[in-house]
Amino acid sequence: MDSMTMLQTASALFALAALGGLAMAASRFFGHKHNPPSWLAMAHGLLAAAGLTLLIYAAFTVGVPWSAALAAVLFVVAAVLGVVLNLVYHLRDRLIPGGLTTLHAVLAVSAFVLLLWASFA
């Protein structure tokens, strides 16, 4: 598989993960001010992890543009924050803090834009 196909597939996986992220953010900020359902958080994380794995694989095997490599770094930081949100707050039934959620989203969206630029420009 060539690098562009892998980047475009990773973009599609991240787009699906983003839909789950939007649903979770809506649940947290605009719903009844409660944490999103666990199944949605797991699906979001699984799709994002699949996209990140493919992106990193592409970077190490076939090479990717600098913007895709930077996107991978930002996605890793966003993933670490996502794990913190899940393990420290969500699984302990503590309300997920808005600041960390916003930081997680800003990093992920920034990385997604960079990845789209590398994939389709």
PDB file of C-alpha atoms in Angstrom:
ATOM      1  CA  MET A   1       0.000   0.000   0.000  1.00  0.00           C
ATOM      2  CA  ASP A   2       1.368   3.425  -0.880  1.00  0.00           C
ATOM      3  CA  SER A   3       1.717   6.292   1.588  1.00  0.00           C
ATOM      4  CA  MET A   4      -1.199   8.382   0.247  1.00  0.00           C
ATOM      5  CA  THR A   5      -3.604   5.456   0.541  1.00  0.00           C
ATOM      6  CA  MET A   6      -2.498   4.871   4.123  1.00  0.00           C
ATOM      7  CA  LEU A   7      -2.817   8.561   4.986  1.00  0.00           C
ATOM      8  CA  GLN A   8      -6.285   8.748   3.433  1.00  0.00           C
ATOM      9  CA  THR A   9      -7.385   5.601   5.288  1.00  0.00           C
ATOM     10  CA  ALA A  10      -6.036   7.023   8.552  1.00  0.00           C
ATOM     11  CA  SER A  11      -7.938  10.246   7.785  1.00  0.00           C
ATOM     12  CA  ALA A  12     -11.160   8.281   7.374  1.00  0.00           C
ATOM     13  CA  LEU A  13     -10.598   6.474  10.684  1.00  0.00           C
ATOM     14  CA  PHE A  14      -9.918   9.773  12.438  1.00  0.00           C
ATOM     15  CA  ALA A  15     -13.028  11.307  10.843  1.00  0.00           C
ATOM     16  CA  LEU A  16     -15.150   8.512  12.312  1.00  0.00           C
ATOM     17  CA  ALA A  17     -13.423   8.979  15.679  1.00  0.00           C
ATOM     18  CA  ALA A  18     -14.136  12.714  15.446  1.00  0.00           C
ATOM     19  CA  LEU A  19     -17.851  12.026  15.036  1.00  0.00           C
ATOM     20  CA  GLY A  20     -17.750  10.072  18.278  1.00  0.00           C
ATOM     21  CA  GLY A  21     -15.763  12.873  19.888  1.00  0.00           C
ATOM     22  CA  LEU A  22     -18.366  15.424  18.852  1.00  0.00           C
ATOM     23  CA  ALA A  23     -21.129  13.258  20.281  1.00  0.00           C
ATOM     24  CA  MET A  24     -19.234  12.889  23.552  1.00  0.00           C
ATOM     25  CA  ALA A  25     -18.524  16.621  23.769  1.00  0.00           C
ATOM     26  CA  ALA A  26     -22.196  17.372  23.152  1.00  0.00           C
ATOM     27  CA  SER A  27     -23.147  14.920  25.885  1.00  0.00           C
ATOM     28  CA  ARG A  28     -20.668  16.462  28.306  1.00  0.00           C
ATOM     29  CA  PHE A  29     -21.228  20.165  27.610  1.00  0.00           C
ATOM     30  CA  PHE A  30     -24.758  20.489  26.266  1.00  0.00           C
ATOM     31  CA  GLY A  31     -26.579  17.464  27.628  1.00  0.00           C
ATOM     32  CA  HIS A  32     -27.315  16.809  31.242  1.00  0.00           C
ATOM     33  CA  LYS A  33     -23.752  17.636  32.225  1.00  0.00           C
ATOM     34  CA  HIS A  34     -22.775  14.008  32.607  1.00  0.00           C
ATOM     35  CA  ASN A  35     -20.068  11.796  31.165  1.00  0.00           C
ATOM     36  CA  PRO A  36     -20.744  10.107  27.819  1.00  0.00           C
ATOM     37  CA  PRO A  37     -21.606   6.395  27.690  1.00  0.00           C
ATOM     38  CA  SER A  38     -18.668   4.008  28.008  1.00  0.00           C
ATOM     39  CA  TRP A  39     -19.398   2.270  24.696  1.00  0.00           C
ATOM     40  CA  LEU A  40     -19.045   5.576  22.862  1.00  0.00           C
ATOM     41  CA  ALA A  41     -15.773   6.407  24.598  1.00  0.00           C
ATOM     42  CA  MET A  42     -14.413   2.952  23.734  1.00  0.00           C
ATOM     43  CA  ALA A  43     -15.478   3.194  20.079  1.00  0.00           C
ATOM     44  CA  HIS A  44     -13.928   6.677  19.839  1.00  0.00           C
ATOM     45  CA  GLY A  45     -10.654   5.456  21.323  1.00  0.00           C
ATOM     46  CA  LEU A  46     -10.549   2.320  19.186  1.00  0.00           C
ATOM     47  CA  LEU A  47     -11.076   4.224  15.925  1.00  0.00           C
ATOM     48  CA  ALA A  48      -8.527   6.874  16.880  1.00  0.00           C
ATOM     49  CA  ALA A  49      -5.999   4.222  17.931  1.00  0.00           C
ATOM     50  CA  ALA A  50      -6.459   2.408  14.621  1.00  0.00           C
ATOM     51  CA  GLY A  51      -5.881   5.643  12.709  1.00  0.00           C
ATOM     52  CA  LEU A  52      -2.834   6.515  14.791  1.00  0.00           C
ATOM     53  CA  THR A  53      -1.362   3.038  14.384  1.00  0.00           C
ATOM     54  CA  LEU A  54      -1.737   3.250  10.609  1.00  0.00           C
ATOM     55  CA  LEU A  55      -0.279   6.767  10.539  1.00  0.00           C
ATOM     56  CA  ILE A  56       2.767   5.743  12.575  1.00  0.00           C
ATOM     57  CA  TYR A  57       3.217   2.610  10.469  1.00  0.00           C
ATOM     58  CA  ALA A  58       3.182   4.734   7.306  1.00  0.00           C
ATOM     59  CA  ALA A  59       5.680   7.182   8.802  1.00  0.00           C
ATOM     60  CA  PHE A  60       8.161   4.433   9.666  1.00  0.00           C
ATOM     61  CA  THR A  61       7.789   2.252   6.579  1.00  0.00           C
ATOM     62  CA  VAL A  62       7.078   4.344   3.484  1.00  0.00           C
ATOM     63  CA  GLY A  63       7.653   7.877   4.735  1.00  0.00           C
ATOM     64  CA  VAL A  64       5.121  10.677   5.000  1.00  0.00           C
ATOM     65  CA  PRO A  65       5.176  14.457   4.484  1.00  0.00           C
ATOM     66  CA  TRP A  66       6.304  16.596   7.418  1.00  0.00           C
ATOM     67  CA  SER A  67       2.716  17.685   8.130  1.00  0.00           C
ATOM     68  CA  ALA A  68       1.626  14.056   8.563  1.00  0.00           C
ATOM     69  CA  ALA A  69       4.582  13.391  10.869  1.00  0.00           C
ATOM     70  CA  LEU A  70       3.672  16.442  12.953  1.00  0.00           C
ATOM     71  CA  ALA A  71       0.055  15.248  12.978  1.00  0.00           C
ATOM     72  CA  ALA A  72       1.231  11.905  14.377  1.00  0.00           C
ATOM     73  CA  VAL A  73       3.048  13.670  17.224  1.00  0.00           C
ATOM     74  CA  LEU A  74      -0.007  15.803  18.043  1.00  0.00           C
ATOM     75  CA  PHE A  75      -2.283  12.751  17.881  1.00  0.00           C
ATOM     76  CA  VAL A  76      -0.003  10.931  20.350  1.00  0.00           C
ATOM     77  CA  VAL A  77      -0.271  13.833  22.808  1.00  0.00           C
ATOM     78  CA  ALA A  78      -4.054  13.932  22.307  1.00  0.00           C
ATOM     79  CA  ALA A  79      -4.182  10.162  22.864  1.00  0.00           C
ATOM     80  CA  VAL A  80      -2.297  10.455  26.148  1.00  0.00           C
ATOM     81  CA  LEU A  81      -4.787  13.096  27.287  1.00  0.00           C
ATOM     82  CA  GLY A  82      -7.637  10.827  26.159  1.00  0.00           C
ATOM     83  CA  VAL A  83      -6.258   7.981  28.252  1.00  0.00           C
ATOM     84  CA  VAL A  84      -6.013  10.316  31.263  1.00  0.00           C
ATOM     85  CA  LEU A  85      -9.605  11.477  30.729  1.00  0.00           C
ATOM     86  CA  ASN A  86     -10.760   7.883  30.557  1.00  0.00           C
ATOM     87  CA  LEU A  87      -8.757   6.310  33.378  1.00  0.00           C
ATOM     88  CA  VAL A  88      -8.696   9.160  35.873  1.00  0.00           C
ATOM     89  CA  TYR A  89     -12.194  10.538  35.361  1.00  0.00           C
ATOM     90  CA  HIS A  90     -14.549   8.469  33.233  1.00  0.00           C
ATOM     91  CA  LEU A  91     -13.902   5.045  34.742  1.00  0.00           C
ATOM     92  CA  ARG A  92     -14.094   6.472  38.261  1.00  0.00           C
ATOM     93  CA  ASP A  93     -17.444   8.155  37.541  1.00  0.00           C
ATOM     94  CA  ARG A  94     -15.956  11.606  38.083  1.00  0.00           C
ATOM     95  CA  LEU A  95     -17.166  14.378  35.807  1.00  0.00           C
ATOM     96  CA  ILE A  96     -14.671  14.875  32.988  1.00  0.00           C
ATOM     97  CA  PRO A  97     -13.135  18.371  33.278  1.00  0.00           C
ATOM     98  CA  GLY A  98     -13.991  20.754  30.476  1.00  0.00           C
ATOM     99  CA  GLY A  99     -10.494  22.206  30.213  1.00  0.00           C
ATOM    100  CA  LEU A 100      -8.789  18.878  29.586  1.00  0.00           C
ATOM    101  CA  THR A 101     -11.547  17.879  27.197  1.00  0.00           C
ATOM    102  CA  THR A 102     -11.080  21.108  25.247  1.00  0.00           C
ATOM    103  CA  LEU A 103      -7.295  20.663  25.140  1.00  0.00           C
ATOM    104  CA  HIS A 104      -7.730  17.074  23.909  1.00  0.00           C
ATOM    105  CA  ALA A 105     -10.094  18.293  21.186  1.00  0.00           C
ATOM    106  CA  VAL A 106      -7.893  21.214  20.085  1.00  0.00           C
ATOM    107  CA  LEU A 107      -4.861  18.933  19.737  1.00  0.00           C
ATOM    108  CA  ALA A 108      -6.849  16.301  17.847  1.00  0.00           C
ATOM    109  CA  VAL A 109      -8.486  18.797  15.484  1.00  0.00           C
ATOM    110  CA  SER A 110      -5.149  20.477  14.775  1.00  0.00           C
ATOM    111  CA  ALA A 111      -3.585  17.108  14.015  1.00  0.00           C
ATOM    112  CA  PHE A 112      -6.553  16.143  11.831  1.00  0.00           C
ATOM    113  CA  VAL A 113      -6.232  19.310   9.749  1.00  0.00           C
ATOM    114  CA  LEU A 114      -2.512  18.641   9.247  1.00  0.00           C
ATOM    115  CA  LEU A 115      -3.260  15.050   8.265  1.00  0.00           C
ATOM    116  CA  LEU A 116      -5.923  16.129   5.770  1.00  0.00           C
ATOM    117  CA  TRP A 117      -3.495  18.610   4.281  1.00  0.00           C
ATOM    118  CA  ALA A 118      -0.888  15.861   3.846  1.00  0.00           C
ATOM    119  CA  SER A 119      -3.453  13.389   2.508  1.00  0.00           C
ATOM    120  CA  PHE A 120      -5.292  15.465  -0.055  1.00  0.00           C
ATOM    121  CA  ALA A 121      -3.128  18.512  -0.923  1.00  0.00           C
TER     122      ALA A 121
END
